Short mmCIF file of C-alpha atoms and ligand atoms in Angstrom, two decimals:
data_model
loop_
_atom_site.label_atom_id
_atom_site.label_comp_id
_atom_site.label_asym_id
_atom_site.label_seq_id
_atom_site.Cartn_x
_atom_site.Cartn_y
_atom_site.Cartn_z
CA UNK A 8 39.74 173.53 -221.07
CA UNK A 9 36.61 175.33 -220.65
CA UNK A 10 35.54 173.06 -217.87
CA UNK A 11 38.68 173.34 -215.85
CA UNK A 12 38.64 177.15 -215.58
CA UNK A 13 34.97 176.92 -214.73
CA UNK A 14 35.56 174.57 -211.70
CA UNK A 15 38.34 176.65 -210.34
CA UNK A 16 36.55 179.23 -210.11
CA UNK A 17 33.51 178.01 -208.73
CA UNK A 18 35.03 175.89 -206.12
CA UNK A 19 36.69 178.91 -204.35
CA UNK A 20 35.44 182.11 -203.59
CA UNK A 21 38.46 183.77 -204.62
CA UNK A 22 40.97 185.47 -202.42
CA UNK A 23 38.09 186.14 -199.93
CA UNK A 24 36.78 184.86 -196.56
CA UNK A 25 33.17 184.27 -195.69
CA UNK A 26 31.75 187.54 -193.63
CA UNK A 27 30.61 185.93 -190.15
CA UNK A 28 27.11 187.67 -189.12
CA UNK A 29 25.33 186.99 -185.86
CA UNK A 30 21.85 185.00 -186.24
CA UNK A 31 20.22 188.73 -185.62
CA UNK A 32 21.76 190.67 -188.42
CA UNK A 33 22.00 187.90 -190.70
CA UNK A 34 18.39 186.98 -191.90
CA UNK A 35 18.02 189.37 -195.22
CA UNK A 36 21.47 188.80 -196.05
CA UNK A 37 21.41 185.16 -195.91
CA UNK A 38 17.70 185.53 -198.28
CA UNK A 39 19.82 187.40 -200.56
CA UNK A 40 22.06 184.66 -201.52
CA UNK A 41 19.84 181.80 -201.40
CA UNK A 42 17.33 184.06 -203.60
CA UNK A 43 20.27 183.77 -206.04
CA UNK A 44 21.24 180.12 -205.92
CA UNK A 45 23.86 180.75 -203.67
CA UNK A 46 24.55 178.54 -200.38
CA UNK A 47 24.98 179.76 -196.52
CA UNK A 48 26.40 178.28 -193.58
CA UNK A 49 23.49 178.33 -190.61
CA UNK A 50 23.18 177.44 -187.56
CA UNK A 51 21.05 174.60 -186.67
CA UNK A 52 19.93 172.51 -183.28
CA UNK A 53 21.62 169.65 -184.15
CA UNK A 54 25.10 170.84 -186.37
CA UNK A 55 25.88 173.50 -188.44
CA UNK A 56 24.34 173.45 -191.95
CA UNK A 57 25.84 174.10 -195.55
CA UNK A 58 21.92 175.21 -196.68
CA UNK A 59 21.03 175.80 -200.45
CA UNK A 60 17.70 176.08 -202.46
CA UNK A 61 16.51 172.76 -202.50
CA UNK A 62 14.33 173.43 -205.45
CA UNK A 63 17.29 174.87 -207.30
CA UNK A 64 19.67 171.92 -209.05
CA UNK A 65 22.70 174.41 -209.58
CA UNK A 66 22.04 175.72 -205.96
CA UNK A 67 22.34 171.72 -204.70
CA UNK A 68 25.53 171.25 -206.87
CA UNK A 69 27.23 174.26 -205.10
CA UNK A 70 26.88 172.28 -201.86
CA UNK A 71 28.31 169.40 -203.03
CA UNK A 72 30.88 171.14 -204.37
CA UNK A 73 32.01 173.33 -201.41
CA UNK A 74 32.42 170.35 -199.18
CA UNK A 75 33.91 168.66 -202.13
CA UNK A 76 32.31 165.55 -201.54
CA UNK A 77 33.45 162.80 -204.15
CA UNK A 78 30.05 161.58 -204.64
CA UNK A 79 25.87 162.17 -204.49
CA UNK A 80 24.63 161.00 -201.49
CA UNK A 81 20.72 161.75 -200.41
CA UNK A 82 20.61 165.20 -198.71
CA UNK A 83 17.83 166.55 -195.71
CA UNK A 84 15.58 169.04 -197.13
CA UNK A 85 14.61 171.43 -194.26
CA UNK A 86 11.20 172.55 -193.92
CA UNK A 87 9.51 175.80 -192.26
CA UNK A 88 6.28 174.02 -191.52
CA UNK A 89 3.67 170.97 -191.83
CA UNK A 90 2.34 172.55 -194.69
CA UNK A 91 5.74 173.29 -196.59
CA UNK A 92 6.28 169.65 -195.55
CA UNK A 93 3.19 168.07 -197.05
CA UNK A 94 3.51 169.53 -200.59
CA UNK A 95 6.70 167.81 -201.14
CA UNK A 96 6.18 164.18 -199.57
CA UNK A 97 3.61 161.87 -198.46
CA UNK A 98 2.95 161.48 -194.96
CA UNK A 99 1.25 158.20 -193.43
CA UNK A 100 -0.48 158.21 -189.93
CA UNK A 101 2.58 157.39 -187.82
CA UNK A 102 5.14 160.02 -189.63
CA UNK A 103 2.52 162.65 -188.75
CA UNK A 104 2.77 161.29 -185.35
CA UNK A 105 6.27 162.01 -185.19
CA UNK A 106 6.12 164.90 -186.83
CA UNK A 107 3.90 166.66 -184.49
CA UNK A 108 5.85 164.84 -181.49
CA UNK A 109 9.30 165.92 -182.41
CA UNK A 110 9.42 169.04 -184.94
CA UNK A 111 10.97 171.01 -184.76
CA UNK A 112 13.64 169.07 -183.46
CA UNK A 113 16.49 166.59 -184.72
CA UNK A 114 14.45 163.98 -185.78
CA UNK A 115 14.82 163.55 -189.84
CA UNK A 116 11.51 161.41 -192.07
CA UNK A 117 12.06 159.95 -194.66
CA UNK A 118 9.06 159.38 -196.49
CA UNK A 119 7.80 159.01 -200.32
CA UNK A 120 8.64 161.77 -202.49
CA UNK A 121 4.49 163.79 -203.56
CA UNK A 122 4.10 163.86 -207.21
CA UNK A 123 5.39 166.91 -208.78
CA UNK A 124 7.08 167.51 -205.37
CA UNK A 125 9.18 170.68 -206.27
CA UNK A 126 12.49 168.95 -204.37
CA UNK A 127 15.38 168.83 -207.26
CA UNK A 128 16.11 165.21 -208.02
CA UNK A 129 20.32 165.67 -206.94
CA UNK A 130 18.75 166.45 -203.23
CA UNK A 131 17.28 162.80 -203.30
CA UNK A 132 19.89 161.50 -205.57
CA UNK A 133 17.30 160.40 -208.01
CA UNK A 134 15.42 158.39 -205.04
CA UNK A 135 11.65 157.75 -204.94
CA UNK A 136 11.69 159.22 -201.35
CA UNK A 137 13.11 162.47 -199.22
CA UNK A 138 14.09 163.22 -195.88
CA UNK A 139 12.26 165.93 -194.08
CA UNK A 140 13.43 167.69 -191.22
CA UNK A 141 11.71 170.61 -189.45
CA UNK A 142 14.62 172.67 -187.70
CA UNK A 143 14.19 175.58 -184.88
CA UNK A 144 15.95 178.26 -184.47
CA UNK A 145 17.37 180.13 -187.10
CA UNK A 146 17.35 177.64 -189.42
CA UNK A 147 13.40 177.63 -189.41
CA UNK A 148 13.27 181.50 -189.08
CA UNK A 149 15.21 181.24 -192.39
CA UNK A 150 13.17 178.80 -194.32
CA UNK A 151 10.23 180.54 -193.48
CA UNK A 152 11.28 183.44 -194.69
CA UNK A 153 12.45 181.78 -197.98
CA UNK A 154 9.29 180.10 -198.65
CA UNK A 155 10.83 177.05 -199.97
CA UNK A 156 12.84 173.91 -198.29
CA UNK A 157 16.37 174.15 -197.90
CA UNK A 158 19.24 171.26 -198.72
CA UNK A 159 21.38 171.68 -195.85
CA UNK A 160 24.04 169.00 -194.93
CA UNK A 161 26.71 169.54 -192.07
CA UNK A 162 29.09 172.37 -193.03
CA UNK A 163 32.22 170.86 -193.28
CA UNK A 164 34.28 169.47 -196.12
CA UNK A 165 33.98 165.70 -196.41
CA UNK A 166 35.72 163.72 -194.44
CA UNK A 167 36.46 166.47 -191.72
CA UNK A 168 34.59 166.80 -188.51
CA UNK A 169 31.11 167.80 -188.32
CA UNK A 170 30.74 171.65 -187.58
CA UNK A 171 29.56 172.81 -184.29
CA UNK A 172 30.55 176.21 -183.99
CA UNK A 173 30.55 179.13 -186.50
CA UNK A 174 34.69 179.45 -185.83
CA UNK A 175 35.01 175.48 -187.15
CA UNK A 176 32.85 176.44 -190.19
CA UNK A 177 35.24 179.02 -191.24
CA UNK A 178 38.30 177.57 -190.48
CA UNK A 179 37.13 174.38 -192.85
CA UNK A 180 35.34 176.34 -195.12
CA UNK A 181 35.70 179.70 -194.75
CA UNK A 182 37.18 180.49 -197.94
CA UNK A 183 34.59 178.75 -199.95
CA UNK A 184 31.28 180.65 -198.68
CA UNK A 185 30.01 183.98 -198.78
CA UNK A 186 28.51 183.82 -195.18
CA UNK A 187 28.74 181.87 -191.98
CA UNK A 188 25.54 182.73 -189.89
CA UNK A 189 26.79 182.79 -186.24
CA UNK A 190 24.45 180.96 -183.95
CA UNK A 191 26.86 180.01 -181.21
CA UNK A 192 27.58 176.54 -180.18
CA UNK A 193 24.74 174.58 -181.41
CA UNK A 194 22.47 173.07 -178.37
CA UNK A 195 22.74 169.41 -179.71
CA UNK A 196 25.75 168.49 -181.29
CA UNK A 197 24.55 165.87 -182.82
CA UNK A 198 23.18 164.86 -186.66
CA UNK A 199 19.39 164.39 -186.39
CA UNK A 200 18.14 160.66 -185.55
CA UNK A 201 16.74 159.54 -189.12
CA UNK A 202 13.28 157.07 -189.58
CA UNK A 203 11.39 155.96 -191.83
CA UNK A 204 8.47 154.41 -191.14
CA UNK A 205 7.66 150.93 -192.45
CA UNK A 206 4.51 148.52 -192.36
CA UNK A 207 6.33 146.29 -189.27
CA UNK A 208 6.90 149.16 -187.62
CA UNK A 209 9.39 152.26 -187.42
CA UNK A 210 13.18 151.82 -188.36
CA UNK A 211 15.87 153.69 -187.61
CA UNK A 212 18.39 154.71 -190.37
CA UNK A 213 20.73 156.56 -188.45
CA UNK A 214 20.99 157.31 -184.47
CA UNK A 215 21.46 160.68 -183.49
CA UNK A 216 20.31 163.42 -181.29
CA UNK A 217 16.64 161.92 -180.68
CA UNK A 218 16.95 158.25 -178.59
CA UNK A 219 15.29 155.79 -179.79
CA UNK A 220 13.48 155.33 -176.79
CA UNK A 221 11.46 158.98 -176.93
CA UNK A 222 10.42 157.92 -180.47
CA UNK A 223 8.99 154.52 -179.69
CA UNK A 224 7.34 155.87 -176.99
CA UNK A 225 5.90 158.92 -179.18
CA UNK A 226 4.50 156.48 -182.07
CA UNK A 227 3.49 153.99 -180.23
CA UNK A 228 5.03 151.13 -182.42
CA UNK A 229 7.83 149.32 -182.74
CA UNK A 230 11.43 150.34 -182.83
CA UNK A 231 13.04 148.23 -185.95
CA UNK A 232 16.58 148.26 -184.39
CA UNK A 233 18.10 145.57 -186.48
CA UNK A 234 20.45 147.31 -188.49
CA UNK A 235 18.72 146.31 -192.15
CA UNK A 236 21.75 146.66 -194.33
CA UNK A 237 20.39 147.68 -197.38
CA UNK A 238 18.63 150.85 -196.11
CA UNK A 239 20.83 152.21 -193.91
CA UNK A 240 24.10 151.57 -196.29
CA UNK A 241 24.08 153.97 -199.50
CA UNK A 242 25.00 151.29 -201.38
CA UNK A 243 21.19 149.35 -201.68
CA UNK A 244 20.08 153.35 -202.57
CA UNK A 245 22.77 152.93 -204.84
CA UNK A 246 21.08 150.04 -206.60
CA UNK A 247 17.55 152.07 -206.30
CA UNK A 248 18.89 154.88 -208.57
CA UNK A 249 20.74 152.94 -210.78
CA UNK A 250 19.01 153.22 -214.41
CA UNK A 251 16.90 149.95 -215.90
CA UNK A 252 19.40 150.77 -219.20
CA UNK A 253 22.71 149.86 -218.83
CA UNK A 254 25.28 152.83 -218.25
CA UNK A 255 28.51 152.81 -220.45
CA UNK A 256 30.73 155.88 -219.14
CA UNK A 257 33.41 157.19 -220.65
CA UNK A 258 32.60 156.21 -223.76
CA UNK A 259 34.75 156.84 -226.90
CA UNK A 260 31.94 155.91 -229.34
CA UNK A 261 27.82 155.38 -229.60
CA UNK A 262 27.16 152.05 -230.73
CA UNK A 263 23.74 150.97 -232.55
CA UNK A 264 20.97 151.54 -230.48
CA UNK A 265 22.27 153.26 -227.70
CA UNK A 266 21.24 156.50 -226.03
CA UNK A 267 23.61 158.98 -225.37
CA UNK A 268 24.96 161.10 -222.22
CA UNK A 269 26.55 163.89 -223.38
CA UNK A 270 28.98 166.61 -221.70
CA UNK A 271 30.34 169.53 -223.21
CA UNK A 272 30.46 171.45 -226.69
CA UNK A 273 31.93 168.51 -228.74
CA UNK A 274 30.45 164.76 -229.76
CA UNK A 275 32.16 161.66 -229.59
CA UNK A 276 32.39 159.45 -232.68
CA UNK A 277 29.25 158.01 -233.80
CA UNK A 278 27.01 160.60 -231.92
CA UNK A 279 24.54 160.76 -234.81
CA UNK A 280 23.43 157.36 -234.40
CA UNK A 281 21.76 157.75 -231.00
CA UNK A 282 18.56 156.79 -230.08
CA UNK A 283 18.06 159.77 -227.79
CA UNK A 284 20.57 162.37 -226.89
CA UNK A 285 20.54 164.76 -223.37
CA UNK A 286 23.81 167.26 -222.40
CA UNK A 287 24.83 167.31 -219.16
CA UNK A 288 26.44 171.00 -220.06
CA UNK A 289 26.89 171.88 -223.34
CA UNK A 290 29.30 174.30 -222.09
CA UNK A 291 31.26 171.77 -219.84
CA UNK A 292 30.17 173.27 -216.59
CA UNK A 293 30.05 170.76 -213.83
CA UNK A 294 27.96 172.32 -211.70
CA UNK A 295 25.52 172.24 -214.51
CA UNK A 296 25.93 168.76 -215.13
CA UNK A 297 25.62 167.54 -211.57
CA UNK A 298 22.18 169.80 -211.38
CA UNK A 299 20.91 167.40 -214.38
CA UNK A 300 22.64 164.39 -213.88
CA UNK A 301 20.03 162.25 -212.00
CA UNK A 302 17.16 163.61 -214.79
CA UNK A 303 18.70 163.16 -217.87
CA UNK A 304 20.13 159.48 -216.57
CA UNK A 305 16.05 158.70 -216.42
CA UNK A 306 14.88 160.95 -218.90
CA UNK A 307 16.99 158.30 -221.09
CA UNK A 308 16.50 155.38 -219.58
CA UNK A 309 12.84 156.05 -220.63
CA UNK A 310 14.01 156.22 -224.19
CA UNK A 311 13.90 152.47 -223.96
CA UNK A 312 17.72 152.20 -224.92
CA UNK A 313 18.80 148.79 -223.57
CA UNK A 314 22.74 150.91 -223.19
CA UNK A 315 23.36 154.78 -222.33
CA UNK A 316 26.76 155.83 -223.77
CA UNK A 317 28.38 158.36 -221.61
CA UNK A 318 31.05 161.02 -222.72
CA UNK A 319 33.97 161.34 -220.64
CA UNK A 320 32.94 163.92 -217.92
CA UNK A 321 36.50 165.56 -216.09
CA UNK A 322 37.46 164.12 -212.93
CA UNK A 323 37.82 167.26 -210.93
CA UNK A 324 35.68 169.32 -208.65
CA UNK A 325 32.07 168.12 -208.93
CA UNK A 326 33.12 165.71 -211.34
CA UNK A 327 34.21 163.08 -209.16
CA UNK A 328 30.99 162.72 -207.70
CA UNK A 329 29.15 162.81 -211.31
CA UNK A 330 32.17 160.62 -212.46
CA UNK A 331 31.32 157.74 -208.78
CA UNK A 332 28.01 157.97 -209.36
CA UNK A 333 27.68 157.12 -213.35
CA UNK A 334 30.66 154.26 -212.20
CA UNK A 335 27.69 152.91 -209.80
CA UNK A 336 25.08 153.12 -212.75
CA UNK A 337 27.49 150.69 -214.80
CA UNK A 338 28.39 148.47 -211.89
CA UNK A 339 27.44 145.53 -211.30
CA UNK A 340 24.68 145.85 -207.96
CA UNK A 341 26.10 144.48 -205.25
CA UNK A 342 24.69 145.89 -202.71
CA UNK A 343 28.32 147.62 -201.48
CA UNK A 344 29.03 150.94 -201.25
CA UNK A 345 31.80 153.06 -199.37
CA UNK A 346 28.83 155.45 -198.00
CA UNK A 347 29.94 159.40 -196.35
P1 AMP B 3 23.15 164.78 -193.54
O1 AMP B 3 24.52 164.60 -194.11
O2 AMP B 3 23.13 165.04 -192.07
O3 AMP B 3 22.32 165.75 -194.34
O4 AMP B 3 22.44 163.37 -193.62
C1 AMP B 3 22.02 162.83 -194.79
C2 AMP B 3 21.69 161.42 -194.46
O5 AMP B 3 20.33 161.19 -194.72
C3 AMP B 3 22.50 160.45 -195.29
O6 AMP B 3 23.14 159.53 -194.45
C4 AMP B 3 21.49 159.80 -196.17
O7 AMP B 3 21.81 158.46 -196.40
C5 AMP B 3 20.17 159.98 -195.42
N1 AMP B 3 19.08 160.15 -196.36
C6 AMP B 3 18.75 161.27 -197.00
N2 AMP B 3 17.72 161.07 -197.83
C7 AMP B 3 17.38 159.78 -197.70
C8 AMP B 3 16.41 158.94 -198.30
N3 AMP B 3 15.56 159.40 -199.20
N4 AMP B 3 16.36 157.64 -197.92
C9 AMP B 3 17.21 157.16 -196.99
N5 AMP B 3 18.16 157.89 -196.40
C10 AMP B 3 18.26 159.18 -196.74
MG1 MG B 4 28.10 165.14 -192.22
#
């Protein structure tokens, strides 16, 4: 199968190990592959980073795919500068606060996504909102450089430690990358401290290397420290991205009235009869499909089909994740989720 060949290949670099280049040396190199979709292992002040166009869909789905993560969860887009920052969300008057408190540094915003905000939907896993972070370092050096943010999750494989040092990047992932950007030990250790800042006051999604304390202090407002479930668990985003239409995956058929999902060269039974029809891939490639996934799902949904059919999609490589996430779609909402 088409698709299988497709994934093998993409989720290795075959036979060869990442080159290792010191933060000096590595700059134009590291341009050169993100110029071409391709993803880098950098240096950052909190962890190492797996970074990738975050304007580029196919770039995004190579992430995923090198740390083979079984499903979509939002990513940190990485920005060079306020202004960078500011044409992809909205700020209010206490995330600029923090902003110009704590950037660059490891504090992450998350904040509504701008209209026409150039961040590909499979960063923000189809959410109405991003998270911004404004690195030092290398990292920023980089994105400056690049002109546009970066995706940039820790570089390891899911479920393995978080990366702190170039060496753990390429013994977890060396032989899935191009280049490892060696930084040296990275100063924090730590994933950023995430906010978001709410009308009550400013709540914290996820500790990390800022305390609390030093933020409270910086926006003058209230800490929300009660852990509030549904934010900080994937699983309320999960209900967030979930379609109005109901999602029908791995379906064999399209029923009357029913938009369709499709993946691949071939139609299932009964294909003519949709109400609306997007391809994930046309030529089965999963990195393809994960890069459109989150826009076709409400590109359809705004056909006004009460059902979208969905064609069986290969569980392997980046199809897991597409596979968990359409599973989510058709679930009922809960509120659960196994999160990262
Ligand atoms: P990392 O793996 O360090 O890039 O961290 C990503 C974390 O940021 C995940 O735990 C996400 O749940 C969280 N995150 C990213 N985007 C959003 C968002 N738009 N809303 C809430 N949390 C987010
Ligand atoms: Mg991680």
């Amino acid at each position: 199968m088409l698709w299988n060949a497709a994934a093998r290949r993409a989720a290795r670099n075959e036979g060869s190990v990442a080159d290792i280049l010191k933060t000096d040396d590595a700059l134009d190199a590291a341009l050169a592959i993100l110029a071409r979709g391709g993803i880098v292992a950098v240096p950052t002040e909190t962890v190492y980073g797996l970074a990738g166009d975050a304007t580029n869909g196919a770039a995004v789905a190579r992430i995923f795919e090198a740390k083979r993560r079984p499903h979509f969860n939002p990513l940190i887009a990485h920005v060079a500068d306020m202004a960078m920052a500011e044409r992809l969300a909205e700020f209010d008057p206490v995330s600029r606060q923090l902003a110009a408190a704590f950037w660059p540094g490891p504090l992450t915003l998350v904040l509504r996504l701008k209209a026409n905000s150039p961040i590909h939907p499979l960063v923000t896993a189809g959410l109405p909102t991003v998270a911004l972070r404004m690195p030092g370092g290398f990292a920023h050096e980089l994105i400056a450089a690049f002109g546009r943010p970066l995706a940039a999750p820790s570089a390891n494989s899911s479920g393995r430690i978080t990366a702190t040092t170039a060496e753990a990047v390429a013994a977890d992932l060396g032989d899935r990358l191009e280049l490892i950007v060696d930084g040296g030990a990275t100063p924090v250790g730590l994933e950023s401290t995430i906010v978001k800042a709410e009308a009550s006051g400013v709540r914290v999604l996820r500790p990390g290397g800022i305390a609390a304390d030093a933020i409270e202090t910086a926006a003058g407002v209230r800490l929300l420290r009660e852990a509030t479930h549904g934010i900080q668990a994937p699983g309320m985003l999960a209900s967030h991205y979930a379609p109005g239409a109901a999602v029908r995956p791995n379906a064999q058929d399209v029923r009357e009235g029913e938009a369709l999902l499709a993946f691949g060269p071939e139609r299932i039974e009964g294909a003519a009869r949709a109400v609306a029809v997007m391809n994930l891939s046309a030529r089965g490639d999963l990195r393809e499909a994960a890069a459109h996934l989150f826009s076709y799902l409400a590109e359809l949904d705004r056909s006004g089909a009460a059902t979208i059919a969905v064609e069986p999609v290969p569980s392997e490589g980046l199809g897991e994740a597409i596979n968990d996430r359409l599973a989510r779609a058709a679930a009922p909402r809960d509120g659960t989720d196994a999160g990262d």
